[in-house]
Short mmCIF file of C-alpha atoms in Angstrom, two decimals:
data_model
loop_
_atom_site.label_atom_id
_atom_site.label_comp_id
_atom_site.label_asym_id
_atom_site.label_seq_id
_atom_site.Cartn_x
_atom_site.Cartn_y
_atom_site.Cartn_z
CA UNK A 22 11.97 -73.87 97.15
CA UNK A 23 11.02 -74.71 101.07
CA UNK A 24 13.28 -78.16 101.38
CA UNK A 25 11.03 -80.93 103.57
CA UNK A 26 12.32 -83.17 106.19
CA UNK A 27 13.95 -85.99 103.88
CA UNK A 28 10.90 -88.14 103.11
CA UNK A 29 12.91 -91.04 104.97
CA UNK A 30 12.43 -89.07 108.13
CA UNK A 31 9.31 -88.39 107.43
CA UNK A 32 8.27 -92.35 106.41
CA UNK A 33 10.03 -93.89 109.47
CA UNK A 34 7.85 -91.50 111.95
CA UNK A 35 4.36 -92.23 109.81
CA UNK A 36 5.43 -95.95 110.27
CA UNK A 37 6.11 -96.08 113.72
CA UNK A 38 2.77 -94.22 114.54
CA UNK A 39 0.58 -95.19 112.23
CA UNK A 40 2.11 -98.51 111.51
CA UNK A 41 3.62 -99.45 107.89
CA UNK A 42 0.05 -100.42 105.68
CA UNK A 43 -0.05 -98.64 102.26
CA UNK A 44 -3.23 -98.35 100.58
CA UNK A 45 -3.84 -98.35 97.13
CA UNK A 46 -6.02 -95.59 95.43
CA UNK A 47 -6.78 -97.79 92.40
CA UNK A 48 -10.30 -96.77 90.82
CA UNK A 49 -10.18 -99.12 88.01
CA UNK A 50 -13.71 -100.20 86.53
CA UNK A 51 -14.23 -103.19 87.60
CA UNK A 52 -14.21 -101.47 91.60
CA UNK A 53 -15.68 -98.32 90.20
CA UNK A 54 -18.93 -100.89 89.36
CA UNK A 55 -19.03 -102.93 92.34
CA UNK A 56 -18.90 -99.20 94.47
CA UNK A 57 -22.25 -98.99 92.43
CA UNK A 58 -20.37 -96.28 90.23
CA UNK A 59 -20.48 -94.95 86.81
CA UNK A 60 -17.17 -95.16 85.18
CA UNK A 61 -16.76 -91.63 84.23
CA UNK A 62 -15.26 -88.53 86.06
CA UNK A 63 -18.39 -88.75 88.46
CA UNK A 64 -17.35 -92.15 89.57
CA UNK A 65 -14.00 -91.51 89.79
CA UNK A 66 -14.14 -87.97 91.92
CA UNK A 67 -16.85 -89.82 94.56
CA UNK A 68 -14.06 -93.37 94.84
CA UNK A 69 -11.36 -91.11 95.42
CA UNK A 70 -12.75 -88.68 97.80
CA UNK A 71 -14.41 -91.60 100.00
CA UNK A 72 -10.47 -94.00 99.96
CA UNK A 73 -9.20 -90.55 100.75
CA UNK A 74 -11.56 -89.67 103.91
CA UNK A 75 -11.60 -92.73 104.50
CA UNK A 76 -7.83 -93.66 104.82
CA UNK A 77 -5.81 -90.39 105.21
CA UNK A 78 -6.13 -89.79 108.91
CA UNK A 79 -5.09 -93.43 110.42
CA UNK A 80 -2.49 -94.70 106.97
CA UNK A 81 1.18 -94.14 107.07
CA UNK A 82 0.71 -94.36 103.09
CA UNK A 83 -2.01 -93.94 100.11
CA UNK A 84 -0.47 -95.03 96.85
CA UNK A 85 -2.76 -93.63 94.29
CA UNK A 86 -2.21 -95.41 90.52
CA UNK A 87 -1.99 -92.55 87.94
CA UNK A 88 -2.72 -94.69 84.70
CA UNK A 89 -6.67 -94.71 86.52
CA UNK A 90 -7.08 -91.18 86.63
CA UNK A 91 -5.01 -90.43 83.03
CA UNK A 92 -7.50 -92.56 81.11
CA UNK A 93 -10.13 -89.43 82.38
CA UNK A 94 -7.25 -87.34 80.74
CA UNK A 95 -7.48 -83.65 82.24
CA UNK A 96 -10.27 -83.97 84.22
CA UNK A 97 -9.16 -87.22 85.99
CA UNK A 98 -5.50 -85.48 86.48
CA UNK A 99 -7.35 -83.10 87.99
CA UNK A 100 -8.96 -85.31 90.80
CA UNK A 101 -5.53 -86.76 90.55
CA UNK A 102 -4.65 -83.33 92.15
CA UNK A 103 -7.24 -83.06 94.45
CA UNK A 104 -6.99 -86.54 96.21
CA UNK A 105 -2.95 -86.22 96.36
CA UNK A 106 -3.22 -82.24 98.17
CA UNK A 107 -6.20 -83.78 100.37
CA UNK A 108 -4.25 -87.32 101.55
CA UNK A 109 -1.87 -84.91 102.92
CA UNK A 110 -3.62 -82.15 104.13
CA UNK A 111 -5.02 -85.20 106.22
CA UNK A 112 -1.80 -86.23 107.32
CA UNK A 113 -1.26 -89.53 104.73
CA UNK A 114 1.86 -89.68 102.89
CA UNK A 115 1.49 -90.19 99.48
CA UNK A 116 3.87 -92.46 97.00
CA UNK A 117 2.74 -91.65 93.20
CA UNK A 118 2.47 -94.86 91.47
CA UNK A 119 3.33 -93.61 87.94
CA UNK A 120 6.09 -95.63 87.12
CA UNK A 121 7.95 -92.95 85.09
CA UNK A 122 11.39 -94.30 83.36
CA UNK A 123 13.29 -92.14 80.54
CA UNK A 124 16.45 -90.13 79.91
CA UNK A 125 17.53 -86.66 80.09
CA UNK A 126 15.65 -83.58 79.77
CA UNK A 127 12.48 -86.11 79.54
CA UNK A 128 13.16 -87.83 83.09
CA UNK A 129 13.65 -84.56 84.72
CA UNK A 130 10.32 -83.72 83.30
CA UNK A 131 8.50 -86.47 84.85
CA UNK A 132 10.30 -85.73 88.05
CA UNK A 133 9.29 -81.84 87.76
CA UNK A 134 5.67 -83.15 87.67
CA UNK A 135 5.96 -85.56 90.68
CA UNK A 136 8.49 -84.41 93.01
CA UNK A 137 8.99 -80.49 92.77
CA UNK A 138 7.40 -78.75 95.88
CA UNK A 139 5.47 -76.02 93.82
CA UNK A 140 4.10 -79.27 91.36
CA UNK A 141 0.23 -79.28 91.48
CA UNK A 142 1.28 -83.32 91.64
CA UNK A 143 3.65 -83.50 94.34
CA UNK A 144 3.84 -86.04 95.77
CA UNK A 145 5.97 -87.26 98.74
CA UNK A 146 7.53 -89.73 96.77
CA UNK A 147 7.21 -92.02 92.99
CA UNK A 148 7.61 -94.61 91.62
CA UNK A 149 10.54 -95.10 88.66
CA UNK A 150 11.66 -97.91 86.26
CA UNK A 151 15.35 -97.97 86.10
CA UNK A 152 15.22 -100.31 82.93
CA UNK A 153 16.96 -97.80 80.81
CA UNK A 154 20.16 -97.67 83.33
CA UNK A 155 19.59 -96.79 87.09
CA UNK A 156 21.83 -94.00 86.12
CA UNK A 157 18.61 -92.12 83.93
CA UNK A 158 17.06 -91.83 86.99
CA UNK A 159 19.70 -88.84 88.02
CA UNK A 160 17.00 -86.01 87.42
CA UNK A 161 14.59 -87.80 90.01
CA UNK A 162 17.29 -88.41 92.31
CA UNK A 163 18.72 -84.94 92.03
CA UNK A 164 15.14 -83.31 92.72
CA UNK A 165 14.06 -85.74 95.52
CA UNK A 166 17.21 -85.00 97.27
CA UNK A 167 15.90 -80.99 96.81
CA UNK A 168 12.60 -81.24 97.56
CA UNK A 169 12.89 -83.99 100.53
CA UNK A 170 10.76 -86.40 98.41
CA UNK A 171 11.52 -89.64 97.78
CA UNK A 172 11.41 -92.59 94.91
CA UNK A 173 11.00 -96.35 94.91
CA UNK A 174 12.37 -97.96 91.88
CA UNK A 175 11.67 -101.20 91.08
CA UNK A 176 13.85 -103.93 91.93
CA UNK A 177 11.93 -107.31 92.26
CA UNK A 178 8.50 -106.79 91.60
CA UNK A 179 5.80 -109.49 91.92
CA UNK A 180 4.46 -109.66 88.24
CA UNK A 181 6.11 -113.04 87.14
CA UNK A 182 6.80 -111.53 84.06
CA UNK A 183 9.62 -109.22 85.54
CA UNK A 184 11.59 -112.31 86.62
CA UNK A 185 12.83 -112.45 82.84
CA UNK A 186 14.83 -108.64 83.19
CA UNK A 187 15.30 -108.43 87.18
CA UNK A 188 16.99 -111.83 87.23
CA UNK A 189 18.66 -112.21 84.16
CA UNK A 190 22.35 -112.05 85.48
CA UNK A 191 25.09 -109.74 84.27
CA UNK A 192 28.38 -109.97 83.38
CA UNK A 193 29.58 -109.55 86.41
CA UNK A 194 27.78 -112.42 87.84
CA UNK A 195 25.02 -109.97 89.57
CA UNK A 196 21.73 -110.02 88.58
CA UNK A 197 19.78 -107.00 87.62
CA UNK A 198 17.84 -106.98 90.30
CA UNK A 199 20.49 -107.05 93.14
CA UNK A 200 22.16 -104.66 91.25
CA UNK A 201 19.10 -101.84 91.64
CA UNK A 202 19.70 -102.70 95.17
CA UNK A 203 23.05 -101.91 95.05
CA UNK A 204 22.46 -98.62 93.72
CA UNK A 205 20.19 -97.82 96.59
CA UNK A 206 22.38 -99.39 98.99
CA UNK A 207 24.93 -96.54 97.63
CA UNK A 208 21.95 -93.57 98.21
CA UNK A 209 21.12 -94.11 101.12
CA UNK A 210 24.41 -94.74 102.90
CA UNK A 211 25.17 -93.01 106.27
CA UNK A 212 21.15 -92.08 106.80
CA UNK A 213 19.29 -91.70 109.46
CA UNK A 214 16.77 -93.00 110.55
CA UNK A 215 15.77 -94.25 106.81
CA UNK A 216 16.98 -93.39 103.69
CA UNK A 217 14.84 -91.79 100.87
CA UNK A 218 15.38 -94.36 98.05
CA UNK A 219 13.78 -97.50 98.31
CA UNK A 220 12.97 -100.39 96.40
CA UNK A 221 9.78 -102.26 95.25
CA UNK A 222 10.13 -105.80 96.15
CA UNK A 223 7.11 -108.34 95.33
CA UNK A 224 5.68 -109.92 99.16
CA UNK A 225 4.52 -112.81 96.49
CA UNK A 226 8.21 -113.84 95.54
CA UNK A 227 9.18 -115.90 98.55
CA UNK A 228 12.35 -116.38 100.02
CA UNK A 229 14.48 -113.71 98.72
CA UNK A 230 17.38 -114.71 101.46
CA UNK A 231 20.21 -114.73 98.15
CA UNK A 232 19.07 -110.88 97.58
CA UNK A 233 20.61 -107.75 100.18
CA UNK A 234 17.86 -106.42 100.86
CA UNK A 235 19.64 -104.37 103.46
CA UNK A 236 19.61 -101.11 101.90
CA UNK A 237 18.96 -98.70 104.84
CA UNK A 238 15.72 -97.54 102.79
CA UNK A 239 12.12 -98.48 102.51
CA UNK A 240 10.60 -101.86 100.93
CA UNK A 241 7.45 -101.03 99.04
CA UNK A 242 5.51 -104.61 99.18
CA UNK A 243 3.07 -104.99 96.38
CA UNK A 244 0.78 -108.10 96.45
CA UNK A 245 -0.83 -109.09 99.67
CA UNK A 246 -4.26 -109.35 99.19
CA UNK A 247 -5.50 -109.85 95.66
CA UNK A 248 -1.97 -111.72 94.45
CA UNK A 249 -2.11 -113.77 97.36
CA UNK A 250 0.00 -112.97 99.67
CA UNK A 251 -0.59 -112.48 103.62
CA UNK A 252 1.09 -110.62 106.24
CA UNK A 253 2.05 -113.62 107.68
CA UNK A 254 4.37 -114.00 104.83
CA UNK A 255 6.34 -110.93 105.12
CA UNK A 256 9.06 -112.18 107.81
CA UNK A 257 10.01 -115.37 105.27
CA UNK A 258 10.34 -113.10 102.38
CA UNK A 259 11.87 -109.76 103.98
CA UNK A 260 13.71 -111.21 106.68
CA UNK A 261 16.42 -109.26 108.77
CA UNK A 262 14.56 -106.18 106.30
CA UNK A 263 11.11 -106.30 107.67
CA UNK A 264 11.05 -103.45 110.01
CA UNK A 265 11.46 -101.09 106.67
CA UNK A 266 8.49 -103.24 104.85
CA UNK A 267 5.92 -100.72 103.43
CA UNK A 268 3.38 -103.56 102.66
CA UNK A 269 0.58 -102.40 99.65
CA UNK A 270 -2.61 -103.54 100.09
CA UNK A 271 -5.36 -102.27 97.20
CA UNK A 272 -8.20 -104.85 96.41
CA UNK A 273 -7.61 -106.21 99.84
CA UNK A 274 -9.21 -102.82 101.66
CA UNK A 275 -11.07 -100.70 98.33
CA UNK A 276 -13.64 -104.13 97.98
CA UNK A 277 -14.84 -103.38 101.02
CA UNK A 278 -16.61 -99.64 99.70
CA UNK A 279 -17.83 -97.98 99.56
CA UNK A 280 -19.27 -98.14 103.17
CA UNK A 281 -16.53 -95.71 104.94
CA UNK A 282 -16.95 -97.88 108.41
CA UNK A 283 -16.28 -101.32 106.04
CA UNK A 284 -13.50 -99.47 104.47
CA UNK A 285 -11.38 -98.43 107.67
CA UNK A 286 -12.44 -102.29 109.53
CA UNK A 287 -10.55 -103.87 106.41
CA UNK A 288 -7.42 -101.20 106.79
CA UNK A 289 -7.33 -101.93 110.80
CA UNK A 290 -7.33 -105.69 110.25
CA UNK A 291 -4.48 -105.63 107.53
CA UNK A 292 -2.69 -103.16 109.94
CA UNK A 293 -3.21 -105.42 113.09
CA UNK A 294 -1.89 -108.68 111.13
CA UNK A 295 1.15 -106.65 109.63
CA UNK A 296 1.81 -105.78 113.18
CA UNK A 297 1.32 -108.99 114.50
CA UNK A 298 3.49 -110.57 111.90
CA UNK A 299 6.29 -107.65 112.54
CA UNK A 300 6.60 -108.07 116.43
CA UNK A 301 6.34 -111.85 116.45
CA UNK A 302 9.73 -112.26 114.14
#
């Protein structure tokens, strides 16, 4: 297997040239209608394609949500495949938002779906639950490391609901949370520029200053836009962190289709207020 520059590497230079705006690829129905689309495989082939064209050349990051094209089952996974191998043909890289967490033989399944280089789903890196022990997440570590992918587990994430597991504290006096950060902390030690393992960390959550959010990797950013939170928020949330924010943006941009001109003005704005925001702290 042909080993990548560590997707680290890779995310750092996308994110100093393109600047650090994700995009969401999330065709639920409710966009699929306003688009003027029917909510079938029809619908969901002509969203993709356009976020795709529309995004791939000028994003550091598309983040296309799996559970949208599963509930197509083969034929959606199949223009799963297509939008992932086109984003970065184009030059986007591409985080899998599949949120896989299990043990054993089962995890390193998932991974061998997500993160192996000859995968029709590669991706350059995924998203993971660590909630059955960060330590089940060894057969996505293992193969990211291989395949110069990467993963983003989730930390602090900005459904209030996850506040009841991420901060529940353990008996050591750490909570959950900081303790996924600690693990990634350990990862990504001596790396350069960027390590490969990052964290998702809610931009809705406020000041996180009693959290180390220092863990030489990247910051996926979920919520600005739709949830309510603005660029200008990042530097009072992420603090001495910022410069490894990846800040998500779906709703925010995708409302704007599916006029391709409407779709890349929404992207540039977000991008020029994340800049503006990063350079002014």
């Amino acid at each position: 297997m042909t080993v990548m520059e560590p997707f680290g590497a890779r995310l750092r230079r996308a994110m100093d040239e393109r600047g650090p705006l994700c995009v969401g690829i999330d065709p639920h129905a409710s966009l699929l209608a306003e688009w003027g689309l029917s909510d079938d495989v029809a619908g969901l082939e002509r969203f993709s394609r356009t976020v795709v064209e529309a995004m791939a050349d000028r994003v550091a990051v598309l983040k296309p949500q799996s559970a949208f094209f599963e509930r197509f089952g083969s034929r959606g996974v199949a223009v799963l495949e297509t939008s992932v191998q086109e984003a970065r043909a184009a030059g986007a890289l591409v985080v899998m938002d599949a949120k896989r967490g299990d043990i054993g033989s089962t995890m390193a399944a998932y991974a061998e779906s997500f993160l192996h280089k000859d995968a029709p789903l590669f991706s350059d890196a995924l998203t993971v639950s660590p909630y059955l022990g960060y330590g089940s997440l060894k057969p996505a570590v293992d193969l990211a490391r291989e395949s110069g992918a990467g993963l983003f587990v989730l930390a602090l994430t900005s459904n209030p609901e996850g506040g009841e597991v991420q901060h529940a504290v353990r008996g050591d006096g750490r909570s959950v949370g900081a303790t996924m950060l600690a693990h990634l902390a350990a990862e990504n030690a001596g790396e350069e520029p960027l390590g490969s393992f990052g964290a998702v960390v809610g931009a809705t959550l406020g000041d996180l200053s009693s959290y180390d959010l220092g863990i030489n990797g990247p910051l996926l950013a979920p919520g600005i836009g739709a949830q309510g939170a603005t660029p200008a928020d990042l530097p009072g949330v992420f603090g001495a962190a910022l410069r490894n924010v990846v800040p998500n943006v779906s709703r925010g941009v995708l409302r704007h289709g599916p006029d391709t001109t409407a779709l890349r003005t929404a992207a540039d704005r977000f991008a020029a207020e994340i800049r503006t925001a990063v350079t002014a702290s």
